[in-house]
Short mmCIF file of C-alpha atoms in Angstrom, two decimals:
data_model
loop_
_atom_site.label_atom_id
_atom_site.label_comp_id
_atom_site.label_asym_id
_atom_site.label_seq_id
_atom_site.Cartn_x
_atom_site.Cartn_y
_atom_site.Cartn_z
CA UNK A 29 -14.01 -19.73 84.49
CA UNK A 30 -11.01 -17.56 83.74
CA UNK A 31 -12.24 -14.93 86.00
CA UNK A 32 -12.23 -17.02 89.22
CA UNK A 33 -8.88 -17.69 88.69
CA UNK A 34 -8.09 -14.13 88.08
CA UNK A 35 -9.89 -13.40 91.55
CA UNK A 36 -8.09 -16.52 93.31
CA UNK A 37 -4.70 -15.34 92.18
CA UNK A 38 -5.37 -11.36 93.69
CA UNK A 39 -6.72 -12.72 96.74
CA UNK A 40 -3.44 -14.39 97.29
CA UNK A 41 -0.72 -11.42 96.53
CA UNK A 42 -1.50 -10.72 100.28
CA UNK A 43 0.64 -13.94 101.24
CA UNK A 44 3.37 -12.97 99.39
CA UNK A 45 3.56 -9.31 100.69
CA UNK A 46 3.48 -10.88 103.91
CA UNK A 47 6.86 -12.29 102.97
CA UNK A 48 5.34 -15.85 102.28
CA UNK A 49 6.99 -16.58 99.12
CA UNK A 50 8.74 -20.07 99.20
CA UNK A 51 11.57 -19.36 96.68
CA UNK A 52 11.47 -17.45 93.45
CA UNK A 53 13.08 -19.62 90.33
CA UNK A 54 14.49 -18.81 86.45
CA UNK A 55 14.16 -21.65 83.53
CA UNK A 56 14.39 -22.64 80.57
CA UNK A 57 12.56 -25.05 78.43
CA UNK A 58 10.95 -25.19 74.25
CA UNK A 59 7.68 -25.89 74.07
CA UNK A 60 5.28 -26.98 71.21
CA UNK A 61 2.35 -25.12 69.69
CA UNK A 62 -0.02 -26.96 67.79
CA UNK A 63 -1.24 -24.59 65.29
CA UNK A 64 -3.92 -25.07 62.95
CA UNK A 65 -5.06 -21.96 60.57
CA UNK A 66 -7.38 -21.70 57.72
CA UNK A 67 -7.28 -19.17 55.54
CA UNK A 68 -9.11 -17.71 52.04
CA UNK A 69 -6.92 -17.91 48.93
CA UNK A 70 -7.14 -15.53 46.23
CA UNK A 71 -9.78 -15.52 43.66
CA UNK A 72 -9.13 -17.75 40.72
CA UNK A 73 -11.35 -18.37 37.58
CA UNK A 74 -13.99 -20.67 37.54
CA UNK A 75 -13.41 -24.08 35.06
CA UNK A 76 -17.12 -24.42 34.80
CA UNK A 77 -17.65 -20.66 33.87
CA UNK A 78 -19.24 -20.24 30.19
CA UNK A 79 -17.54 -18.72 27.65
CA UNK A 80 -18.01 -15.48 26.16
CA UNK A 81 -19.93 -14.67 29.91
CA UNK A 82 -18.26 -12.57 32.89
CA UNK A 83 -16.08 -14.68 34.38
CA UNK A 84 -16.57 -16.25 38.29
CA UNK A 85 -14.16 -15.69 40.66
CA UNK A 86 -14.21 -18.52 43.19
CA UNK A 87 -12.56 -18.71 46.54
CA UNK A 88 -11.32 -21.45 48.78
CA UNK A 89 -10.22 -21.89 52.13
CA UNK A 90 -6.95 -23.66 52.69
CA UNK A 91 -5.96 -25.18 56.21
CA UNK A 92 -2.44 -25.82 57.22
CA UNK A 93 -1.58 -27.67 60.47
CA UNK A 94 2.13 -27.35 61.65
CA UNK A 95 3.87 -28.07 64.92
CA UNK A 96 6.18 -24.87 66.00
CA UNK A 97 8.74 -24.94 68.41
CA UNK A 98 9.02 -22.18 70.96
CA UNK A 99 12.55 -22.04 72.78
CA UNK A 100 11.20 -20.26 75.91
CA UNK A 101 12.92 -18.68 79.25
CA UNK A 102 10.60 -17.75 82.25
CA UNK A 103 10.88 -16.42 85.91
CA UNK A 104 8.58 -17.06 88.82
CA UNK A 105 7.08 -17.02 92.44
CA UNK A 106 6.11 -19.58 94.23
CA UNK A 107 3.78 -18.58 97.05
CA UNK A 108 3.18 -20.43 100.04
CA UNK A 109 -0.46 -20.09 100.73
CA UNK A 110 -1.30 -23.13 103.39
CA UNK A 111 1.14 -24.60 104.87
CA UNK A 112 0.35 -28.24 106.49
CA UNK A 113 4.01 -29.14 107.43
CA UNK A 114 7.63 -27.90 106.13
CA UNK A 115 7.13 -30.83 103.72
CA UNK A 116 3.45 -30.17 102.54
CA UNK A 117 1.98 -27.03 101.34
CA UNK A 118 -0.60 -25.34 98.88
CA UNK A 119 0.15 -22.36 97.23
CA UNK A 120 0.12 -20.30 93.82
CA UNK A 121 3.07 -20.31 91.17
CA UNK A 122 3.16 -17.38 89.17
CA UNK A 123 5.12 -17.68 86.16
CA UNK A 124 5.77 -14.83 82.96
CA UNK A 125 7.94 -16.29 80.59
CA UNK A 126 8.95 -15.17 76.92
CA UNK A 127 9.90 -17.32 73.42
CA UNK A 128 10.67 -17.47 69.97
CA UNK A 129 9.03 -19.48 67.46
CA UNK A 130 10.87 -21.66 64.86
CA UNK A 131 8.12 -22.51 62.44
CA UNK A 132 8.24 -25.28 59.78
CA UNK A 133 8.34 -24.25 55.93
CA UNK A 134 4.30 -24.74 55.72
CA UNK A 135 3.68 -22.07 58.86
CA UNK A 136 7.04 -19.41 57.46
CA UNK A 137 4.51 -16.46 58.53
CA UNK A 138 4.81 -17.34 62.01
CA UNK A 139 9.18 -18.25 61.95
CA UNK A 140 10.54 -15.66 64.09
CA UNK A 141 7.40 -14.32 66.27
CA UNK A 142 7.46 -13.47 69.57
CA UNK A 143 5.30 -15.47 72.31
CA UNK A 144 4.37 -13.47 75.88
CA UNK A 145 3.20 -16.33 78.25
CA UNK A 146 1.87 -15.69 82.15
CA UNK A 147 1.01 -19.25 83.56
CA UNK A 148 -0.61 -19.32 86.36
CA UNK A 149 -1.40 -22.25 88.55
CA UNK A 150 -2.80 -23.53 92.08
CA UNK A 151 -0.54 -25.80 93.44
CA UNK A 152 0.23 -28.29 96.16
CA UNK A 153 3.49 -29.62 96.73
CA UNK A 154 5.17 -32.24 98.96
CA UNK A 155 8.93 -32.37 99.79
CA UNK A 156 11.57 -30.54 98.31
CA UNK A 157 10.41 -27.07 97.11
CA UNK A 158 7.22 -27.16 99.24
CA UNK A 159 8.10 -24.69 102.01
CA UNK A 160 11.80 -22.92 102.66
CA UNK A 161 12.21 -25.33 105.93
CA UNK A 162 11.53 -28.87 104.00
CA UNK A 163 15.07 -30.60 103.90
CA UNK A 164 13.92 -33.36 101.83
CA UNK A 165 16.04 -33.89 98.67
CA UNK A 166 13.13 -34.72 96.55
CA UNK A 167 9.95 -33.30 95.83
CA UNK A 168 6.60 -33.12 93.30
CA UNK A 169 4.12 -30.62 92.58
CA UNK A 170 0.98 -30.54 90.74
CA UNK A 171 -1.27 -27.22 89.60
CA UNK A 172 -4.01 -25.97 87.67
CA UNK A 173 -4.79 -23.10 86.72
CA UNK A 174 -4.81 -20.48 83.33
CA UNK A 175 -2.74 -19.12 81.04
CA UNK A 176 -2.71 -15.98 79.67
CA UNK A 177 -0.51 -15.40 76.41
CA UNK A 178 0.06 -12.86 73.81
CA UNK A 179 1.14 -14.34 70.21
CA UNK A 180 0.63 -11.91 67.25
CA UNK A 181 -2.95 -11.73 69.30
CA UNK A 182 -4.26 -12.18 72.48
CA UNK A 183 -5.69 -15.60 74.07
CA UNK A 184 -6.14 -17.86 77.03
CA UNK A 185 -6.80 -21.29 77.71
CA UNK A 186 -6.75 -23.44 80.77
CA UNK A 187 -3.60 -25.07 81.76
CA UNK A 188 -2.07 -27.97 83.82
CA UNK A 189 1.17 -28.34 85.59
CA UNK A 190 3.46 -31.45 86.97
CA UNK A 191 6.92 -30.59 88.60
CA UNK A 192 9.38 -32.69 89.74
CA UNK A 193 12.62 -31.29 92.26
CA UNK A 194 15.81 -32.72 93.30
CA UNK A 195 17.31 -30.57 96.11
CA UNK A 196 21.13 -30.06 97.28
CA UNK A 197 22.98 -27.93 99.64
CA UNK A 198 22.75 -24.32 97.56
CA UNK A 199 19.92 -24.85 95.29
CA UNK A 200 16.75 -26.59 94.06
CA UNK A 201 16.20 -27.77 90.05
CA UNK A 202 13.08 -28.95 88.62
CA UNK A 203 11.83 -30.68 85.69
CA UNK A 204 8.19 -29.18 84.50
CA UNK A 205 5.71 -30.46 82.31
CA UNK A 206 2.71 -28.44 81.18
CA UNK A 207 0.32 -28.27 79.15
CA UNK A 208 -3.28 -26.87 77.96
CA UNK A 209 -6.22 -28.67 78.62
CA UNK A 210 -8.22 -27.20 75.36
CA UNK A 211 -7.13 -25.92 72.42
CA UNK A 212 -7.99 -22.20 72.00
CA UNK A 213 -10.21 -21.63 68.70
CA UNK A 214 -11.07 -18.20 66.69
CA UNK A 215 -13.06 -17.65 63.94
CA UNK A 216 -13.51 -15.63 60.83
CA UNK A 217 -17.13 -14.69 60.05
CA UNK A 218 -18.03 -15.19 56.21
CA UNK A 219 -21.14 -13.50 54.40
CA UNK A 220 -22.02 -17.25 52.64
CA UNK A 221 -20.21 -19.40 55.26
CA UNK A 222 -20.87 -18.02 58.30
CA UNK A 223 -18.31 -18.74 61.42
CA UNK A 224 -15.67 -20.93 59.91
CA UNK A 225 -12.26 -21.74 62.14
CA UNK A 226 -9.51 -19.64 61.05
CA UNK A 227 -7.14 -20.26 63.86
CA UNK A 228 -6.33 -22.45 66.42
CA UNK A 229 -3.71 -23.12 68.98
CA UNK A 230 -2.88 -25.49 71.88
CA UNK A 231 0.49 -25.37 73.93
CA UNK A 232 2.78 -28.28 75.71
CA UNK A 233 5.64 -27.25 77.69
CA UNK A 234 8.75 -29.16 79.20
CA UNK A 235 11.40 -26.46 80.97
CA UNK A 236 14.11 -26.80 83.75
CA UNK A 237 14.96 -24.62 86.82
CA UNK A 238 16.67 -23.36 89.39
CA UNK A 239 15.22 -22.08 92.40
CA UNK A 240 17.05 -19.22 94.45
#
């Protein structure tokens, strides 16, 4: 699924070459990563071991779910790709944006980390912020589309978008919500457990703009 958005999105720069490109914005938002991880905890002696025999070492996994905060800031296109009226348009919104993570005392390994983000979505729009001609003072968008991120590893998930835009004289702000649709899971392969869940992570977003 990923890839066809991949190909969607190239198949579009053309627009935007073509000098197509509604407005370009900057924001600001936090965001909140639900973070689950399981890990294996160091070998500790077994209670039931006999005495006088070698003793067991047993391991156990140990999960920890914490909610970190990501205080983000972004940049973005938004490219008109159809345009139905000066109020009405689909297009693409292509969005790299960059935060920190504040992590609670349970998640400390992850306080302080970095967070790469390139949203991508599919959009149509009506009013304010669809096309550079509307002159409607207010406007909404919806998207879908992918995001591709970079924590202390790589991943991806689906993603939605819902934007809403008040427009004056010299500029346009929006309010945007986001969010994935799926958490994104890995795994750690174990000799007597097999594939157990080590990590996952799901993002929702909330930021506010200016285009220019």
């Amino acid at each position: 699924m990923k890839h066809i958005w991949t190909v969607l999105l190239l198949a579009a720069l053309p627009y935007a070459v073509r000098a197509q490109v509604s407005r370009g914005h900057l924001s600001t938002g936090a965001s909140g990563l639900l973070l689950r991880s399981t890990s294996v905890e160091a070998g500790y002696p077994d209670p039931n071991s006999i005495p006088g025999n070698d003793i067991t070492a047993v391991y156990r996994l140990r999960t920890i779910d914490a909610n970190l905060l990501l205080i983000q800031a972004s940049g973005g296109l938004e490219v008109v790709a159809l345009k139905f009226s000066p109020d009405q348009a689909l297009g693409l919104s292509l969005n790299a944006r960059f935060g920190l993570v504040q992590a609670p005392e349970e998640a400390a390994g992850f306080n302080g980390k970095l967070l790469l983000d390139f949203p991508q979505y599919l959009t149509w729009r009506y009013g304010a912020r669809a096309t550079r001609k509307s002159q409607k003072t207010l406007g909404v968008a919806v998207g879908a589309g992918y995001r591709w991120a970079y924590f202390f590893l790589p991943f991806n998930s689906p993603s939605v978008m819902l934007e809403g835009v008040y427009a004056n004289k010299h500029h346009d702000w929006f309010l945007r919500l986001s969010a994935d649709t799926r958490k994104m899971q890995f795994y750690n392969d174990y000799s007597s457990e097999g594939l157990v869940p080590a990590l996952s992570l799901q993002q929702i977003s909330v930021a506010v703009g200016r285009s220019f």
